[in-house]
Short mmCIF file of C-alpha atoms and ligand atoms in Angstrom, two decimals:
data_model
loop_
_atom_site.label_atom_id
_atom_site.label_comp_id
_atom_site.label_asym_id
_atom_site.label_seq_id
_atom_site.Cartn_x
_atom_site.Cartn_y
_atom_site.Cartn_z
CA MET A 44 -50.71 47.31 -48.27
CA SER A 45 -52.48 44.22 -47.08
CA PHE A 46 -53.22 42.61 -43.75
CA GLU A 47 -50.80 39.95 -42.59
CA LEU A 48 -51.44 36.98 -40.34
CA PRO A 49 -49.44 37.83 -37.18
CA LYS A 50 -46.77 35.32 -36.29
CA LEU A 51 -47.79 32.90 -33.54
CA ASN A 52 -45.14 33.49 -30.87
CA TYR A 53 -45.33 29.94 -29.51
CA SER A 54 -45.57 26.37 -30.70
CA TYR A 55 -48.86 24.66 -31.53
CA SER A 56 -48.47 22.48 -28.43
CA ALA A 57 -47.63 25.36 -26.06
CA LEU A 58 -51.21 25.75 -24.80
CA GLU A 59 -51.59 22.13 -23.73
CA PRO A 60 -53.24 20.74 -21.70
CA TYR A 61 -55.75 23.60 -21.97
CA ILE A 62 -55.95 23.80 -25.76
CA ASP A 63 -54.56 20.91 -27.79
CA ALA A 64 -51.93 21.26 -30.51
CA GLN A 65 -54.13 20.08 -33.37
CA THR A 66 -56.83 22.62 -32.52
CA VAL A 67 -54.27 25.44 -32.34
CA GLU A 68 -52.70 24.40 -35.66
CA VAL A 69 -55.97 24.18 -37.59
CA HIS A 70 -57.45 27.25 -35.91
CA TYR A 71 -54.41 29.42 -36.63
CA SER A 72 -53.10 28.09 -39.95
CA LYS A 73 -56.49 27.45 -41.59
CA HIS A 74 -59.21 29.56 -39.94
CA HIS A 75 -57.23 32.66 -38.99
CA GLN A 76 -55.26 32.53 -42.24
CA GLY A 77 -58.55 32.19 -44.12
CA TYR A 78 -60.08 35.29 -42.49
CA THR A 79 -56.89 37.19 -43.30
CA ASN A 80 -56.88 36.14 -46.97
CA ASN A 81 -60.59 36.82 -47.39
CA LEU A 82 -60.26 40.23 -45.72
CA ASN A 83 -57.50 41.15 -48.17
CA ASN A 84 -59.66 39.99 -51.08
CA ALA A 85 -62.60 42.05 -49.81
CA VAL A 86 -60.56 45.21 -49.15
CA GLY A 87 -58.23 45.08 -52.17
CA GLY A 88 -58.92 47.86 -54.66
CA SER A 89 -61.65 49.42 -52.47
CA GLU A 90 -61.66 52.72 -50.56
CA LEU A 91 -60.74 50.68 -47.45
CA GLU A 92 -57.23 50.02 -48.70
CA GLY A 93 -54.71 51.66 -46.36
CA LYS A 94 -57.12 51.91 -43.42
CA THR A 95 -56.33 50.20 -40.13
CA ILE A 96 -58.45 47.24 -39.08
CA GLU A 97 -59.82 49.34 -36.19
CA GLU A 98 -60.92 52.09 -38.61
CA ILE A 99 -62.62 49.55 -40.85
CA LEU A 100 -64.46 47.89 -37.94
CA ASN A 101 -65.59 51.23 -36.46
CA GLY A 102 -67.50 51.92 -39.68
CA VAL A 103 -68.40 48.38 -40.62
CA SER A 104 -72.16 49.03 -40.90
CA ALA A 105 -71.46 50.66 -44.28
CA GLN A 106 -69.44 47.68 -45.54
CA SER A 107 -70.16 44.28 -47.08
CA VAL A 108 -70.85 41.12 -45.12
CA ALA A 109 -67.44 39.85 -46.30
CA VAL A 110 -65.65 42.82 -44.71
CA ARG A 111 -67.67 42.46 -41.50
CA ASN A 112 -67.09 38.70 -41.14
CA ASN A 113 -63.46 38.56 -42.23
CA GLY A 114 -62.40 41.88 -40.71
CA GLY A 115 -63.87 40.70 -37.42
CA GLY A 116 -62.28 37.27 -37.84
CA PHE A 117 -58.87 38.82 -38.50
CA TYR A 118 -59.00 41.21 -35.53
CA ASN A 119 -60.60 38.79 -33.07
CA HIS A 120 -58.07 36.02 -33.61
CA ASN A 121 -55.13 38.45 -33.39
CA LEU A 122 -56.35 39.28 -29.87
CA TYR A 123 -57.16 35.66 -29.00
CA TRP A 124 -53.68 34.26 -29.75
CA ASP A 125 -52.02 37.24 -28.11
CA VAL A 126 -53.79 36.96 -24.75
CA LEU A 127 -53.02 33.21 -24.70
CA THR A 128 -49.24 33.74 -25.02
CA PRO A 129 -47.78 31.29 -22.48
CA GLY A 130 -46.26 32.81 -19.31
CA GLY A 131 -47.15 36.00 -17.51
CA ALA A 132 -49.53 36.60 -14.63
CA ASN A 133 -52.37 34.10 -14.20
CA ARG A 134 -54.51 36.71 -12.44
CA PRO A 135 -54.91 40.44 -13.07
CA GLU A 136 -52.85 42.81 -10.94
CA GLY A 137 -52.58 46.53 -10.23
CA ASP A 138 -54.96 48.98 -11.90
CA LEU A 139 -56.65 46.28 -13.97
CA LEU A 140 -57.44 44.23 -10.86
CA LYS A 141 -58.77 47.36 -9.13
CA ALA A 142 -60.97 48.17 -12.11
CA ILE A 143 -62.31 44.59 -12.23
CA GLU A 144 -63.06 44.69 -8.49
CA ASN A 145 -64.77 48.07 -8.86
CA ASP A 146 -66.96 47.04 -11.79
CA PHE A 147 -67.70 43.39 -10.94
CA GLY A 148 -67.19 43.20 -7.16
CA SER A 149 -64.35 40.66 -7.36
CA PHE A 150 -62.17 38.81 -9.85
CA ASP A 151 -64.15 35.61 -9.23
CA GLN A 152 -67.40 37.42 -9.98
CA PHE A 153 -65.91 38.73 -13.23
CA VAL A 154 -64.87 35.18 -14.19
CA ASP A 155 -68.42 33.97 -13.49
CA ASN A 156 -69.94 36.72 -15.65
CA PHE A 157 -67.47 36.20 -18.48
CA ALA A 158 -67.89 32.41 -18.44
CA LYS A 159 -71.66 32.77 -18.43
CA ALA A 160 -71.58 35.15 -21.40
CA ALA A 161 -69.36 32.67 -23.26
CA ALA A 162 -71.46 29.63 -22.35
CA THR A 163 -74.79 31.19 -23.23
CA ARG A 164 -73.83 32.72 -26.59
CA PHE A 165 -76.10 30.67 -28.88
CA GLY A 166 -74.27 29.15 -31.83
CA SER A 167 -70.99 30.72 -32.93
CA GLY A 168 -69.54 33.89 -31.47
CA TRP A 169 -67.36 35.50 -28.86
CA ALA A 170 -67.48 36.78 -25.27
CA TRP A 171 -65.58 39.90 -24.28
CA LEU A 172 -64.17 41.98 -21.49
CA VAL A 173 -64.71 45.48 -22.87
CA LYS A 174 -63.29 48.84 -21.82
CA GLN A 175 -65.81 51.67 -22.12
CA GLY A 176 -64.01 54.81 -21.00
CA ASP A 177 -63.12 54.11 -17.35
CA LYS A 178 -65.57 51.25 -17.06
CA LEU A 179 -65.24 47.53 -17.73
CA VAL A 180 -68.18 45.45 -18.93
CA VAL A 181 -68.74 41.89 -20.16
CA SER A 182 -70.56 41.26 -23.41
CA SER A 183 -70.92 38.72 -26.19
CA THR A 184 -71.34 38.97 -29.95
CA PRO A 185 -72.52 36.58 -32.69
CA ASN A 186 -70.37 35.30 -35.57
CA GLN A 187 -67.15 37.36 -35.90
CA ASP A 188 -68.64 40.62 -34.64
CA ASN A 189 -66.82 42.48 -31.87
CA PRO A 190 -67.22 45.56 -29.63
CA LEU A 191 -65.23 47.81 -32.00
CA MET A 192 -68.01 47.51 -34.58
CA ASP A 193 -70.62 50.23 -34.88
CA VAL A 194 -73.20 47.43 -35.18
CA ALA A 195 -72.38 45.91 -31.75
CA ASP A 196 -74.96 46.15 -28.94
CA VAL A 197 -72.13 46.86 -26.48
CA GLN A 198 -69.39 49.04 -27.94
CA GLY A 199 -65.91 49.73 -26.62
CA THR A 200 -62.37 48.39 -26.78
CA PRO A 201 -61.90 44.64 -26.28
CA VAL A 202 -59.24 43.73 -23.73
CA LEU A 203 -59.98 39.99 -23.53
CA GLY A 204 -61.93 37.78 -25.93
CA ILE A 205 -62.83 34.11 -26.04
CA ASP A 206 -63.77 32.37 -29.27
CA VAL A 207 -66.70 30.01 -28.67
CA TRP A 208 -67.03 28.75 -32.24
CA GLU A 209 -66.92 24.96 -32.18
CA HIS A 210 -63.70 25.04 -34.25
CA ALA A 211 -62.01 26.54 -31.15
CA TYR A 212 -62.66 23.52 -28.93
CA TYR A 213 -64.53 20.64 -30.55
CA LEU A 214 -61.59 18.27 -31.18
CA LYS A 215 -60.75 18.14 -27.46
CA TYR A 216 -63.95 19.13 -25.70
CA GLN A 217 -66.70 18.14 -28.17
CA ASN A 218 -69.97 19.57 -26.80
CA ARG A 219 -68.45 20.52 -23.41
CA ARG A 220 -68.08 24.25 -24.05
CA PRO A 221 -67.98 25.12 -20.31
CA GLU A 222 -64.88 22.90 -19.85
CA TYR A 223 -63.15 24.73 -22.69
CA ILE A 224 -64.10 28.10 -21.17
CA ASN A 225 -62.63 27.03 -17.84
CA ALA A 226 -59.43 25.81 -19.54
CA PHE A 227 -59.14 29.05 -21.53
CA MET A 228 -59.37 31.11 -18.34
CA GLN A 229 -56.46 29.16 -16.88
CA ALA A 230 -54.33 29.87 -19.96
CA VAL A 231 -54.89 33.64 -20.14
CA ASN A 232 -51.76 35.80 -19.82
CA TRP A 233 -53.01 38.72 -17.71
CA ASP A 234 -49.86 40.77 -18.34
CA ILE A 235 -50.95 41.01 -21.97
CA VAL A 236 -54.58 41.71 -21.06
CA ASN A 237 -53.22 44.51 -18.88
CA ASP A 238 -51.34 45.94 -21.89
CA TYR A 239 -54.61 46.09 -23.85
CA TYR A 240 -56.33 47.67 -20.86
CA LYS A 241 -53.71 50.42 -20.65
CA LYS A 242 -53.71 51.19 -24.41
MN1 MN3 B 514 -61.97 30.99 -34.40
#
């Protein structure tokens, strides 16, 4: 069994004007495909074969740098494209909204915290909304690390993640990472984030 690049359920231009078609095409068909291929190469023939990606990431401290980087890259981009699926609620509702209000004070305060974590991550990495038991927290990780990894400073289940590698925004936004973060937040499908929250 090997890991497969999940189908993108929308066209490359579907995230415009927030994320341009060329960026989506290269990011999905080159970067995400590359992490997937390299993960399969790293896992093939090892004791990791047959494990889920979550199982691999939970114990990643015992694995090679290739498994850590490409396993993270595979998982992180699966989540990224999923939460950007066009349509759905543009703000959280129900239990997720209540949890955000409980843990951050308000949705706007959460957005501020999340955007700040994304903007201040030095170099390449990700910012996250993370479920820790009944609690929600914001964190960020370097490279392709994520909160499922036993090496992460803040551990838990990711429910929303933003890629702040330059390959995610440079063609359209160049050095203006905060503009990309703002655009990303307007493209998030909160119905799907809610599904991750409830899992
Ligand atoms: Mn990326």
